[in-house]
Amino acid sequence: MPRTKITVPDIIQKKQRREKITMLTAYDFPMASILSKAGVDMLLVGDSANMVVAGEPNSLTATMEQMIYHTRIVANALPVSLVVGDMPFMSYQLSSQQAAENAGRFVSEGKAEAVKLEGGAEFIKEIEAILRCGIPVMGHLGLTPQSVHKFGGFKVQGRDEAAAKKLMDDALAMQDAGVFSIVLECVPAELAKKMTESLDIPTIGIGAGPDCDGQVLVTPDLLGLFERFTPKFVKRYAHLAPLIEEAVKTYIDEVKTGKFPSEEHIYK
Ligand code: KIV
């Protein structure tokens, strides 16, 4: 039976049914098609694109134009998976109006079905403004990479009691505001478990242990396509970079030796 389009209510119901949720990042049409066909629930057009596609050292220089472009070409795959666009640094932090306008662009220009933004209770007003426009919002707590300079690097968050309490309070405030799920990044597993048990909405973990309602990974990490660095929480399910290199070496060799193009690839 063909799978039917996954919606925001479907994601919330999965938690109620205790069904694990899967999310992967996607940045373009071909990968979005494959990931959707494989059965992933949500495609996150993450601002990690700035690192794993554009080669920048962090996500801070990602722009609205870049993110809308990636979101639109992911949506063009017409995935069964829910498409979530990631709001880049300084696209929502300044005011409710800015947040709503830019979230609206993700939907009207990027064809996103939801947006994600980083940060806790301090952005409740911005989250509410986006929700008032009818745009579902996914939260993101813990190691929020857009605050990398404040954290002094990509470090596990919520280790001491005060920080753990702030994360829990932030999550509850965001749930009350109406977010439909929350990414927990680099949070101790025990704390992520407590947060997951305290919330009615799903938690999607990345480096947050096995008890979150779902998991997310950066697809080029999972596929072994991004080799600059690999965080501890990544499991590599394939190593495609050397396979691609081998295929391209064969192509170069066949062009040089005249083996390609052969009869079957020539028009007559
Ligand atoms: O940008 C991204 O890919 C993300 C995930 C790591 C959750 O925010």
XYZ file of C-alpha atoms and ligand atoms in Angstrom:
276
model
C 0.000 0.000 0.000
C 1.460 3.444 -0.878
C 2.352 5.520 2.185
C 0.240 8.617 2.693
C 1.675 12.085 3.270
C 2.973 12.551 6.825
C 1.531 15.546 8.653
C 2.249 17.353 11.921
C -0.664 15.597 13.729
C 0.766 12.240 12.543
C 4.085 13.074 14.242
C 2.352 13.931 17.533
C 0.231 10.755 17.336
C 3.361 8.647 16.924
C 4.414 9.641 20.441
C 0.959 8.759 21.776
C 1.275 5.335 20.089
C 4.877 4.962 21.393
C 6.100 4.612 17.793
C 9.668 5.836 17.263
C 10.006 8.824 14.916
C 12.771 9.168 12.323
C 14.119 12.406 10.893
C 17.091 12.966 8.572
C 18.490 16.084 6.995
C 18.001 16.665 3.263
C 19.280 19.491 1.129
C 18.299 18.578 -2.448
C 15.853 16.786 -4.732
C 17.649 13.468 -5.358
C 18.454 12.760 -1.702
C 14.979 13.872 -0.565
C 13.453 11.395 -3.052
C 15.599 8.526 -1.750
C 15.050 9.315 1.945
C 11.289 9.619 1.495
C 11.171 6.375 -0.487
C 13.139 4.667 2.305
C 10.386 5.680 4.736
C 11.835 8.455 6.927
C 9.093 10.414 8.744
C 10.547 13.935 8.501
C 13.085 15.668 6.272
C 14.853 18.512 8.040
C 16.355 21.033 5.663
C 18.937 21.858 8.316
C 21.193 24.896 8.371
C 23.891 22.214 8.687
C 23.738 22.626 4.883
C 26.117 25.512 5.442
C 28.732 23.040 6.731
C 28.091 19.759 4.915
C 27.062 21.238 1.537
C 28.708 24.673 1.471
C 31.878 23.732 3.406
C 31.683 26.553 5.981
C 33.043 25.906 9.515
C 29.656 26.505 11.213
C 26.024 27.414 10.455
C 26.288 31.112 11.322
C 26.745 32.379 7.764
C 23.721 30.529 6.342
C 21.243 32.943 4.741
C 17.483 32.920 4.171
C 18.098 32.726 0.401
C 20.307 29.653 0.797
C 17.855 27.902 3.145
C 14.798 28.681 1.030
C 16.595 27.347 -2.056
C 17.463 24.075 -0.298
C 13.949 23.748 1.170
C 12.297 24.283 -2.193
C 14.419 21.703 -4.010
C 13.744 19.185 -1.225
C 9.994 19.883 -1.454
C 10.195 19.413 -5.238
C 10.757 15.699 -4.547
C 7.129 15.639 -3.310
C 8.235 13.567 -0.321
C 5.805 11.570 1.788
C 7.986 12.746 4.702
C 7.088 16.022 6.430
C 9.376 18.847 5.194
C 10.776 21.059 7.985
C 12.780 24.182 7.062
C 15.462 25.341 9.507
C 15.418 29.088 10.237
C 18.978 30.435 9.905
C 20.870 32.649 12.357
C 19.305 36.132 12.756
C 16.223 35.294 10.687
C 13.870 35.195 13.727
C 15.751 36.501 16.780
C 15.042 40.236 16.329
C 11.250 40.451 16.585
C 7.968 38.583 16.254
C 7.395 40.347 12.955
C 10.757 39.260 11.549
C 10.142 35.671 12.724
C 6.654 35.485 11.184
C 7.782 37.089 7.901
C 10.705 34.739 7.453
C 8.767 31.623 8.536
C 6.172 32.686 5.952
C 8.870 32.795 3.275
C 9.868 29.225 4.151
C 6.280 28.157 3.400
C 5.400 30.376 0.436
C 8.794 30.324 -1.348
C 10.400 27.163 0.061
C 7.232 25.031 0.215
C 8.093 23.936 3.782
C 5.382 22.323 5.888
C 6.885 23.414 9.220
C 9.867 25.413 10.467
C 12.449 24.721 13.162
C 14.185 27.330 15.272
C 16.856 27.179 17.956
C 16.475 28.574 21.475
C 14.208 28.356 24.496
C 11.734 30.452 26.483
C 13.385 33.682 25.292
C 11.787 33.139 21.852
C 8.227 32.320 22.953
C 6.865 35.559 21.442
C 8.509 34.774 18.094
C 7.196 31.177 18.190
C 3.667 32.407 18.947
C 3.820 34.909 16.067
C 4.781 32.113 13.638
C 2.063 29.805 14.990
C -0.515 32.598 14.555
C 0.239 32.428 10.822
C -0.706 28.735 10.829
C 2.882 27.531 10.468
C 3.873 24.579 12.698
C 7.065 25.101 14.717
C 9.655 22.562 15.876
C 11.887 23.683 18.769
C 15.592 22.932 19.239
C 17.274 22.865 22.677
C 20.603 21.788 24.145
C 23.577 22.351 21.886
C 22.061 24.940 19.571
C 24.835 25.414 16.993
C 23.846 29.021 16.222
C 25.063 29.838 19.776
C 28.404 28.070 19.325
C 30.383 31.178 20.324
C 28.392 31.589 23.557
C 29.044 27.912 24.433
C 32.743 28.168 23.483
C 32.504 25.225 21.076
C 30.276 22.282 20.197
C 29.811 20.963 23.766
C 27.275 18.810 25.622
C 24.696 21.037 27.387
C 22.613 20.607 30.563
C 25.276 18.869 32.645
C 24.812 20.859 35.871
C 21.580 21.124 37.820
C 20.806 24.740 36.887
C 21.390 24.131 33.171
C 19.297 20.951 33.285
C 16.444 22.839 34.981
C 16.615 25.617 32.376
C 16.352 23.031 29.563
C 13.346 21.381 31.204
C 11.644 24.759 31.838
C 12.349 25.858 28.257
C 10.863 22.649 26.859
C 7.685 22.983 28.939
C 7.300 26.661 27.991
C 7.708 25.815 24.299
C 5.172 23.012 24.580
C 2.717 25.446 26.223
C 3.351 27.915 23.396
C 2.362 25.225 20.871
C 5.485 23.739 19.257
C 4.761 20.264 17.842
C 8.105 18.656 18.736
C 11.533 19.554 20.094
C 15.009 18.528 18.895
C 17.325 17.779 21.840
C 20.943 18.051 20.723
C 23.908 16.875 22.835
C 21.995 16.526 26.087
C 22.916 13.869 28.699
C 20.791 10.750 28.073
C 19.265 10.761 31.574
C 18.080 14.372 31.218
C 16.695 13.714 27.704
C 14.745 10.745 29.133
C 13.252 12.942 31.894
C 12.328 15.663 29.387
C 10.768 13.087 27.058
C 8.674 11.675 29.905
C 7.583 15.160 31.025
C 6.400 16.316 27.603
C 3.274 15.387 25.607
C 4.969 16.419 22.360
C 7.743 14.282 20.810
C 11.425 14.846 21.480
C 13.786 14.138 18.576
C 17.286 13.385 19.811
C 20.711 13.874 18.294
C 23.374 12.907 20.797
C 20.642 12.693 23.443
C 20.439 8.956 24.087
C 17.941 6.218 23.248
C 14.892 7.402 25.206
C 13.867 10.327 23.004
C 10.685 9.756 20.986
C 12.687 9.953 17.770
C 16.176 10.386 16.362
C 17.724 12.700 13.783
C 21.104 12.562 12.053
C 22.809 14.676 9.429
C 22.492 12.512 6.308
C 26.020 13.080 4.896
C 27.342 11.888 8.313
C 25.161 8.749 8.249
C 26.211 7.981 4.668
C 29.915 8.717 5.087
C 29.857 11.604 2.621
C 31.151 14.288 4.992
C 34.565 13.414 6.325
C 35.855 16.667 7.809
C 34.860 15.562 11.342
C 32.470 13.033 12.869
C 30.810 13.713 16.240
C 30.623 10.856 18.808
C 26.827 10.564 18.379
C 27.030 9.728 14.657
C 26.610 6.166 13.477
C 27.894 5.739 9.932
C 25.585 3.314 8.092
C 27.563 3.495 4.827
C 30.837 4.966 3.636
C 29.973 6.426 0.249
C 32.870 8.889 -0.197
C 35.418 6.198 -1.240
C 32.804 4.462 -3.439
C 32.169 7.717 -5.301
C 35.911 8.347 -5.649
C 36.371 4.837 -7.091
C 33.503 5.308 -9.592
C 34.904 8.654 -10.730
C 38.418 7.182 -11.119
C 36.943 4.441 -13.344
C 35.144 7.098 -15.440
C 38.356 9.127 -15.857
C 40.254 6.005 -16.831
C 37.601 4.925 -19.378
C 37.483 8.390 -20.983
C 41.263 8.457 -21.268
C 41.489 4.962 -22.728
C 38.518 5.425 -25.107
C 36.423 2.723 -23.411
C 33.672 5.323 -22.764
C 31.517 6.239 -24.621
C 30.971 2.831 -26.262
C 28.399 1.728 -28.924
C 25.464 1.691 -26.485
C 25.971 5.343 -25.543
C 26.272 6.732 -29.085
C 23.414 8.268 -31.185
C 23.208 7.090 -34.806
O 20.922 21.872 11.018
C 20.710 20.708 11.320
O 20.989 19.766 10.564
C 20.118 20.447 12.626
C 20.104 19.029 13.106
C 21.451 18.623 13.528
C 19.094 18.806 14.182
O 19.687 21.337 13.281
